[in-house]
Amino acid sequence: MNRSTTLLDAADLTVSRFDHPPHEVHDDPDREEGGHYGIAFVQEGCFGIGTAWLHPGAVLLTQPGVAVACRHDSSYPTDVCIAVRYNEAAAAPFAHAWAGRGGSRGDDRRLGWRWCSVAWRLRLTRRMISRSNGGRSVR
């Protein structure tokens, strides 16, 4: 089972904490399809996508219509991500960069979840949060 807790709900984006309830068995679905543009920052634990294992510090992107198969090495996963979900209008100016930034990691070229520079994504996230906060800066 997946759990998502909203931390910030702004006009252009939503920031949430994504994890798994600690005492509930988790079965990895065959595939999960992204319905939005988003960035996930892995904070704790690990999970696999394709041939890659994502550990704390990993950054990945989601985009509409792209399906992935995540896997865990335990029925009680401990991975935690901070996820930033952008609405369509907020992501539009950056959609071309989303598709072309970096490449898929591992052998599965259909992943669509892109590995990228943490600094580049943090700048983008700060810009979007700042825009949602009426121009107030975010650190």
Short mmCIF file of C-alpha atoms in Angstrom, two decimals:
data_model
loop_
_atom_site.label_atom_id
_atom_site.label_comp_id
_atom_site.label_asym_id
_atom_site.label_seq_id
_atom_site.Cartn_x
_atom_site.Cartn_y
_atom_site.Cartn_z
CA MET A 1 0.00 0.00 0.00
CA ASN A 2 1.17 3.52 -0.78
CA ARG A 3 0.54 6.55 1.42
CA SER A 4 0.76 10.21 0.45
CA THR A 5 0.55 13.11 2.92
CA THR A 6 0.13 16.62 1.52
CA LEU A 7 2.68 19.09 2.92
CA LEU A 8 1.90 22.07 0.67
CA ASP A 9 -1.03 22.62 -1.67
CA ALA A 10 -0.46 25.70 -3.81
CA ALA A 11 -2.06 26.93 -7.03
CA ASP A 12 0.65 25.52 -9.32
CA LEU A 13 2.00 22.58 -7.36
CA THR A 14 1.52 20.17 -4.52
CA VAL A 15 4.33 18.92 -2.28
CA SER A 16 3.74 15.65 -0.47
CA ARG A 17 5.50 12.98 1.54
CA PHE A 18 5.18 9.58 -0.11
CA ASP A 19 5.78 6.41 1.90
CA HIS A 20 4.23 3.09 2.93
CA PRO A 21 2.29 2.37 6.14
CA PRO A 22 4.78 0.49 8.37
CA HIS A 23 2.54 -2.40 9.43
CA GLU A 24 0.75 -3.10 6.14
CA VAL A 25 1.98 -5.57 3.55
CA HIS A 26 2.90 -3.95 0.25
CA ASP A 27 2.49 -5.72 -3.09
CA ASP A 28 4.23 -4.01 -5.98
CA PRO A 29 1.76 -3.49 -8.84
CA ASP A 30 2.80 -4.66 -12.31
CA ARG A 31 2.92 -1.03 -13.44
CA GLU A 32 2.11 2.46 -12.27
CA GLU A 33 1.27 5.23 -14.70
CA GLY A 34 2.11 8.87 -14.06
CA GLY A 35 -0.76 11.26 -14.62
CA HIS A 36 1.22 14.44 -14.03
CA TYR A 37 4.60 16.14 -14.22
CA GLY A 38 6.48 15.67 -10.99
CA ILE A 39 9.81 15.36 -9.23
CA ALA A 40 10.49 12.85 -6.47
CA PHE A 41 13.43 13.19 -4.11
CA VAL A 42 14.31 9.90 -2.40
CA GLN A 43 14.84 10.65 1.30
CA GLU A 44 15.03 7.20 2.95
CA GLY A 45 15.10 3.52 2.00
CA CYS A 46 15.37 2.31 -1.56
CA PHE A 47 13.32 0.87 -4.40
CA GLY A 48 13.97 -0.33 -7.91
CA ILE A 49 12.82 0.90 -11.31
CA GLY A 50 13.99 -1.06 -14.34
CA THR A 51 17.52 -2.21 -13.58
CA ALA A 52 18.33 0.71 -11.25
CA TRP A 53 17.96 0.91 -7.46
CA LEU A 54 17.13 4.36 -6.14
CA HIS A 55 18.68 5.33 -2.81
CA PRO A 56 18.59 8.51 -0.68
CA GLY A 57 19.71 11.45 -2.79
CA ALA A 58 18.27 10.07 -6.04
CA VAL A 59 16.02 12.39 -8.01
CA LEU A 60 13.56 11.25 -10.64
CA LEU A 61 10.87 12.72 -12.85
CA THR A 62 7.39 11.58 -13.71
CA GLN A 63 5.40 12.69 -16.72
CA PRO A 64 1.87 12.06 -17.95
CA GLY A 65 1.23 8.71 -19.61
CA VAL A 66 4.54 7.08 -18.72
CA ALA A 67 4.24 3.75 -16.92
CA VAL A 68 6.92 2.19 -14.72
CA ALA A 69 7.24 -0.92 -12.59
CA CYS A 70 8.63 -0.23 -9.12
CA ARG A 71 9.92 -3.02 -6.92
CA HIS A 72 10.93 -3.35 -3.31
CA ASP A 73 13.08 -5.94 -1.58
CA SER A 74 10.65 -6.23 1.34
CA SER A 75 6.92 -6.68 1.86
CA TYR A 76 7.22 -3.79 4.34
CA PRO A 77 9.13 -1.12 2.37
CA THR A 78 10.73 1.79 4.19
CA ASP A 79 11.33 4.17 1.28
CA VAL A 80 10.25 7.78 1.69
CA CYS A 81 10.11 10.39 -1.07
CA ILE A 82 9.29 14.06 -1.09
CA ALA A 83 7.22 14.49 -4.23
CA VAL A 84 6.48 17.72 -6.06
CA ARG A 85 3.52 17.50 -8.42
CA TYR A 86 3.07 20.32 -10.95
CA ASN A 87 -0.24 21.16 -12.59
CA GLU A 88 -0.31 21.17 -16.39
CA ALA A 89 -0.07 24.95 -16.76
CA ALA A 90 2.87 25.21 -14.37
CA ALA A 91 4.79 22.45 -16.15
CA ALA A 92 4.08 23.70 -19.69
CA PRO A 93 7.10 26.04 -19.94
CA PHE A 94 9.39 23.19 -18.87
CA ALA A 95 7.75 20.20 -20.61
CA HIS A 96 10.30 20.18 -23.44
CA ALA A 97 13.16 20.00 -20.92
CA TRP A 98 11.36 17.26 -19.00
CA ALA A 99 11.36 14.95 -22.00
CA GLY A 100 14.90 15.78 -23.13
CA ARG A 101 16.80 16.23 -19.87
CA GLY A 102 19.16 13.36 -19.27
CA GLY A 103 18.37 9.81 -20.25
CA SER A 104 16.79 6.79 -18.73
CA ARG A 105 19.06 5.00 -16.33
CA GLY A 106 19.50 1.29 -16.87
CA ASP A 107 18.52 -0.95 -19.74
CA ASP A 108 14.81 -0.13 -19.89
CA ARG A 109 14.66 2.80 -22.32
CA ARG A 110 10.87 3.03 -21.91
CA LEU A 111 11.07 4.20 -18.30
CA GLY A 112 10.48 7.87 -18.97
CA TRP A 113 11.50 8.65 -15.39
CA ARG A 114 14.65 10.64 -15.94
CA TRP A 115 17.70 10.92 -13.74
CA CYS A 116 18.83 14.49 -13.56
CA SER A 117 20.91 17.05 -11.76
CA VAL A 118 19.63 17.76 -8.25
CA ALA A 119 20.65 21.40 -8.54
CA TRP A 120 18.70 21.92 -11.78
CA ARG A 121 15.53 20.38 -10.31
CA LEU A 122 15.87 22.30 -7.05
CA ARG A 123 16.10 25.58 -8.98
CA LEU A 124 12.99 24.63 -10.95
CA THR A 125 11.13 23.61 -7.79
CA ARG A 126 12.09 26.79 -5.95
CA ARG A 127 10.99 28.88 -8.94
CA MET A 128 7.61 27.12 -9.07
CA ILE A 129 7.05 27.35 -5.29
CA SER A 130 8.08 31.01 -5.32
CA ARG A 131 5.62 31.70 -8.15
CA SER A 132 2.88 29.96 -6.16
CA ASN A 133 3.76 32.03 -3.07
CA GLY A 134 3.33 35.35 -4.84
CA GLY A 135 7.03 35.76 -5.59
CA ARG A 136 8.32 35.15 -2.06
CA SER A 137 11.61 33.29 -2.16
CA VAL A 138 11.99 29.72 -0.93
CA ARG A 139 15.18 28.24 0.54
#
